[in-house]
XYZ file of C-alpha atoms in Angstrom:
292
model
C 71.210 -15.228 -38.889
C 73.346 -12.433 -37.437
C 73.075 -14.097 -34.035
C 74.800 -17.178 -35.486
C 77.528 -15.376 -37.441
C 80.927 -15.867 -35.790
C 82.710 -12.788 -34.475
C 86.154 -14.112 -33.587
C 87.166 -10.892 -31.842
C 84.599 -11.817 -29.174
C 85.645 -15.454 -28.915
C 87.600 -17.396 -26.322
C 90.037 -20.250 -26.817
C 88.682 -23.682 -25.899
C 91.365 -26.064 -27.189
C 94.772 -25.216 -28.619
C 96.213 -27.298 -31.470
C 98.681 -30.083 -30.609
C 101.531 -28.204 -32.315
C 102.439 -24.984 -34.114
C 102.149 -24.324 -37.840
C 100.326 -25.814 -40.818
C 98.544 -29.118 -40.309
C 98.223 -28.933 -36.525
C 94.531 -28.638 -35.695
C 92.117 -28.737 -32.798
C 88.536 -28.366 -33.924
C 85.627 -29.962 -35.815
C 83.440 -29.563 -32.686
C 80.083 -31.128 -31.875
C 78.395 -29.894 -28.697
C 75.418 -30.988 -26.582
C 74.018 -28.984 -23.657
C 72.116 -30.985 -21.045
C 71.209 -30.401 -17.422
C 73.481 -27.365 -17.006
C 76.500 -29.045 -18.566
C 78.027 -28.822 -22.051
C 79.581 -31.926 -23.549
C 81.905 -31.467 -26.491
C 83.457 -33.881 -28.971
C 86.291 -32.592 -31.145
C 89.081 -33.788 -33.420
C 92.863 -33.427 -33.000
C 95.036 -33.513 -36.107
C 98.711 -33.548 -37.035
C 100.178 -32.814 -40.499
C 100.095 -35.315 -43.345
C 102.748 -37.940 -42.695
C 102.614 -37.301 -38.948
C 99.283 -38.881 -38.103
C 96.566 -36.761 -39.758
C 93.344 -36.847 -37.703
C 94.753 -38.995 -34.929
C 92.205 -38.587 -32.136
C 88.693 -37.598 -31.089
C 88.291 -36.205 -27.578
C 85.082 -36.085 -25.541
C 85.063 -33.411 -22.825
C 82.720 -31.833 -20.264
C 82.264 -28.261 -19.016
C 80.074 -26.457 -16.492
C 80.515 -23.061 -18.187
C 80.826 -24.006 -21.865
C 84.343 -22.598 -22.135
C 86.655 -24.542 -19.828
C 86.533 -28.277 -20.563
C 87.795 -31.362 -18.791
C 88.583 -34.283 -21.141
C 86.675 -37.464 -20.345
C 88.176 -39.823 -22.908
C 90.297 -39.883 -26.039
C 89.686 -42.216 -28.971
C 92.721 -42.856 -31.172
C 92.404 -43.617 -34.886
C 94.078 -47.024 -34.469
C 91.134 -48.098 -32.306
C 88.908 -47.766 -35.390
C 91.392 -49.328 -37.823
C 91.341 -46.142 -39.859
C 93.829 -43.792 -41.465
C 92.317 -40.584 -40.093
C 89.416 -39.256 -38.021
C 87.323 -36.261 -39.017
C 84.439 -34.420 -37.381
C 82.472 -36.446 -34.801
C 78.800 -35.954 -33.965
C 77.730 -36.158 -30.327
C 74.016 -36.804 -29.687
C 71.780 -37.524 -26.690
C 68.682 -39.598 -27.441
C 65.265 -39.043 -25.830
C 65.772 -42.034 -23.522
C 69.047 -40.592 -22.200
C 71.436 -42.736 -24.206
C 74.486 -40.946 -25.615
C 75.780 -41.606 -29.119
C 79.068 -40.687 -30.730
C 79.212 -40.841 -34.513
C 82.798 -41.125 -35.795
C 84.023 -40.260 -39.305
C 86.749 -42.747 -40.263
C 89.018 -42.884 -43.349
C 89.492 -46.313 -44.899
C 93.270 -46.947 -45.146
C 94.863 -46.639 -48.577
C 91.782 -45.047 -50.184
C 89.852 -41.771 -50.395
C 86.822 -43.521 -48.895
C 85.175 -42.386 -45.643
C 82.566 -44.115 -43.492
C 80.703 -43.235 -40.296
C 80.547 -45.544 -37.287
C 78.528 -45.111 -34.092
C 78.983 -46.133 -30.471
C 76.494 -45.797 -27.596
C 76.895 -45.349 -23.829
C 74.905 -44.345 -20.773
C 77.392 -41.526 -20.141
C 79.788 -39.673 -22.485
C 82.727 -40.822 -20.369
C 81.875 -44.457 -21.080
C 82.096 -44.756 -24.866
C 83.825 -48.022 -25.819
C 84.589 -48.249 -29.538
C 84.982 -52.002 -29.314
C 81.164 -51.958 -29.384
C 80.822 -49.697 -32.413
C 78.869 -50.372 -35.598
C 78.884 -48.878 -39.084
C 75.866 -46.647 -39.646
C 76.872 -44.807 -42.872
C 79.067 -47.133 -44.947
C 79.323 -45.108 -48.155
C 80.249 -47.237 -51.165
C 82.827 -47.573 -53.928
C 81.559 -44.355 -55.541
C 81.017 -42.129 -52.510
C 82.775 -41.362 -49.254
C 80.554 -40.194 -46.377
C 81.680 -38.206 -43.328
C 81.059 -35.223 -41.015
C 77.412 -35.953 -40.152
C 75.138 -33.347 -38.582
C 72.321 -35.117 -36.729
C 69.184 -33.489 -35.317
C 66.058 -35.088 -33.874
C 62.929 -33.062 -34.651
C 59.227 -33.938 -34.379
C 59.953 -37.592 -33.670
C 62.247 -38.092 -36.662
C 66.036 -38.169 -36.943
C 67.481 -35.888 -39.636
C 71.023 -36.160 -41.002
C 73.132 -34.005 -43.316
C 76.447 -35.565 -44.351
C 79.399 -34.512 -46.475
C 79.627 -36.768 -49.539
C 82.729 -37.048 -51.736
C 83.014 -38.602 -55.236
C 85.569 -41.391 -55.474
C 85.726 -42.201 -59.221
C 88.737 -39.899 -59.701
C 91.027 -39.666 -56.647
C 92.271 -36.266 -57.830
C 88.723 -34.914 -57.556
C 87.785 -36.573 -54.265
C 88.138 -33.326 -52.311
C 84.915 -32.108 -53.917
C 81.898 -32.376 -51.664
C 78.156 -31.818 -51.470
C 75.797 -32.302 -48.544
C 73.243 -35.103 -48.817
C 70.206 -35.498 -46.576
C 68.800 -38.602 -44.856
C 66.149 -39.495 -42.284
C 65.738 -42.273 -39.739
C 63.288 -43.549 -37.146
C 66.060 -44.651 -34.790
C 69.151 -42.653 -35.781
C 70.943 -45.826 -36.856
C 69.351 -47.030 -40.101
C 69.086 -44.212 -42.621
C 67.096 -43.478 -45.783
C 68.795 -41.108 -48.218
C 66.810 -38.374 -49.988
C 69.421 -36.859 -52.296
C 71.517 -33.697 -52.207
C 70.318 -30.976 -49.846
C 73.013 -28.411 -50.651
C 75.219 -28.380 -53.729
C 78.151 -26.412 -55.090
C 77.645 -23.088 -56.908
C 79.807 -22.619 -60.035
C 81.761 -19.382 -59.935
C 80.960 -18.680 -56.286
C 83.064 -18.899 -53.119
C 81.680 -22.424 -52.566
C 82.200 -23.754 -56.106
C 84.433 -26.666 -55.076
C 82.639 -27.970 -52.026
C 79.895 -27.435 -49.443
C 79.539 -29.131 -46.052
C 76.634 -28.414 -43.686
C 77.971 -27.956 -40.146
C 74.930 -26.977 -38.044
C 71.154 -26.987 -38.522
C 68.341 -25.265 -36.655
C 64.660 -25.891 -37.338
C 62.670 -22.651 -37.509
C 58.952 -21.845 -37.929
C 59.665 -21.361 -41.645
C 61.761 -24.479 -42.167
C 65.514 -24.868 -41.669
C 68.506 -22.563 -41.221
C 71.924 -24.142 -41.724
C 75.535 -23.077 -41.395
C 77.926 -24.628 -43.884
C 81.580 -24.727 -44.893
C 82.603 -23.955 -48.450
C 85.615 -23.538 -50.683
C 86.134 -22.202 -54.189
C 89.083 -24.357 -55.250
C 91.044 -27.446 -54.297
C 93.808 -25.195 -52.959
C 91.426 -24.078 -50.203
C 91.013 -27.606 -48.890
C 91.378 -27.427 -45.086
C 90.739 -23.650 -45.158
C 86.992 -23.513 -45.780
C 84.915 -20.443 -44.943
C 81.476 -20.349 -43.275
C 78.226 -19.358 -44.945
C 74.518 -19.899 -44.367
C 71.689 -21.616 -46.209
C 67.966 -21.952 -45.645
C 64.971 -23.863 -46.943
C 61.355 -24.715 -46.250
C 62.344 -28.378 -46.631
C 65.346 -29.822 -44.746
C 66.294 -31.717 -47.899
C 66.388 -28.644 -50.156
C 68.625 -25.816 -48.937
C 69.577 -22.654 -50.796
C 72.722 -20.668 -50.017
C 72.017 -17.188 -48.705
C 73.577 -14.174 -50.375
C 76.591 -12.496 -48.864
C 80.298 -13.152 -48.391
C 81.462 -16.001 -46.165
C 82.962 -15.532 -42.722
C 86.710 -16.169 -42.727
C 89.730 -15.879 -40.480
C 91.959 -12.876 -41.287
C 95.003 -15.103 -40.827
C 96.997 -17.375 -43.095
C 94.656 -19.489 -45.273
C 91.515 -17.839 -43.895
C 89.834 -20.952 -42.525
C 86.788 -20.608 -40.276
C 84.782 -23.819 -40.354
C 82.769 -26.512 -38.564
C 80.500 -23.998 -36.844
C 78.232 -25.632 -34.264
C 75.545 -23.926 -32.178
C 74.179 -25.174 -28.855
C 71.419 -23.586 -26.732
C 72.496 -22.687 -23.186
C 70.916 -20.765 -20.336
C 70.226 -17.220 -21.481
C 71.238 -17.722 -25.111
C 73.465 -20.042 -27.080
C 77.116 -20.866 -27.663
C 78.983 -20.991 -30.924
C 81.883 -23.406 -31.367
C 84.119 -23.391 -34.424
C 87.572 -24.091 -35.773
C 89.594 -21.198 -37.151
C 93.070 -20.560 -38.548
C 95.483 -18.588 -36.395
C 98.453 -16.536 -37.720
C 100.944 -19.427 -37.819
C 98.592 -21.627 -39.869
C 97.546 -23.941 -37.037
C 93.839 -24.331 -36.273
C 92.327 -23.828 -32.834
C 88.888 -24.444 -31.326
C 87.089 -21.329 -30.123
C 83.724 -20.416 -28.574
C 81.426 -17.403 -28.301
C 78.539 -16.852 -25.888
C 75.535 -15.040 -27.385
């Protein structure tokens, strides 16, 4: 686990936020390494009232640190109020998929849509489809998708919608699929812990299968006031649908609200890269990477 724990003092900037101060974010990364290249999808956000999560960018890099944008998807293209963390995936037959978390206008509801392409530069959201619709009781977003032993596994952040004032709460539910498009839900994989640093919400951000089961990184917060400033912890389990938080304090930024979240891990030559979003001194969030 220590190899996956962020050490921001060793990190490098990947993407700066679109502005300075609270509410300006670059982050929520999802990375795929293939054939000596790292592809990265990430979200850009402005403050409430100025656009929220207004765009998802797909970019490419030969070194995992310096990226060239390939395309930008604006929220208006999905008829949504805001975009959250995407999930970028390459299928065994070489098809690329981009899963997009989209907020339904005028509600607290979230859904996930998917678009496919032969190359990450060719995603066309006019050809998208809904893959995780949620319902009138639950919003679904921020999927983590891993293919393992011939089966697709998904962990998604699920939010209750009965009381809009409580909709920031979240747990992580688990689903499986034969094709990565039609999913069967298996219940909550990781829940909140009363009285702990993750009492208000938990959101799995990265998963690795191990000989003993599963190791996951996750975001958590203790109270509604920490919304947008989650910390990072770890969980494990013999079953991918039943994770237990590991003891120890979360990893946090020393700045402002303390946010360090959306950790993703991608294998690269000689080791692996960490990507995550963290809060800088002025309150803006930036996307950073570490090579291990």
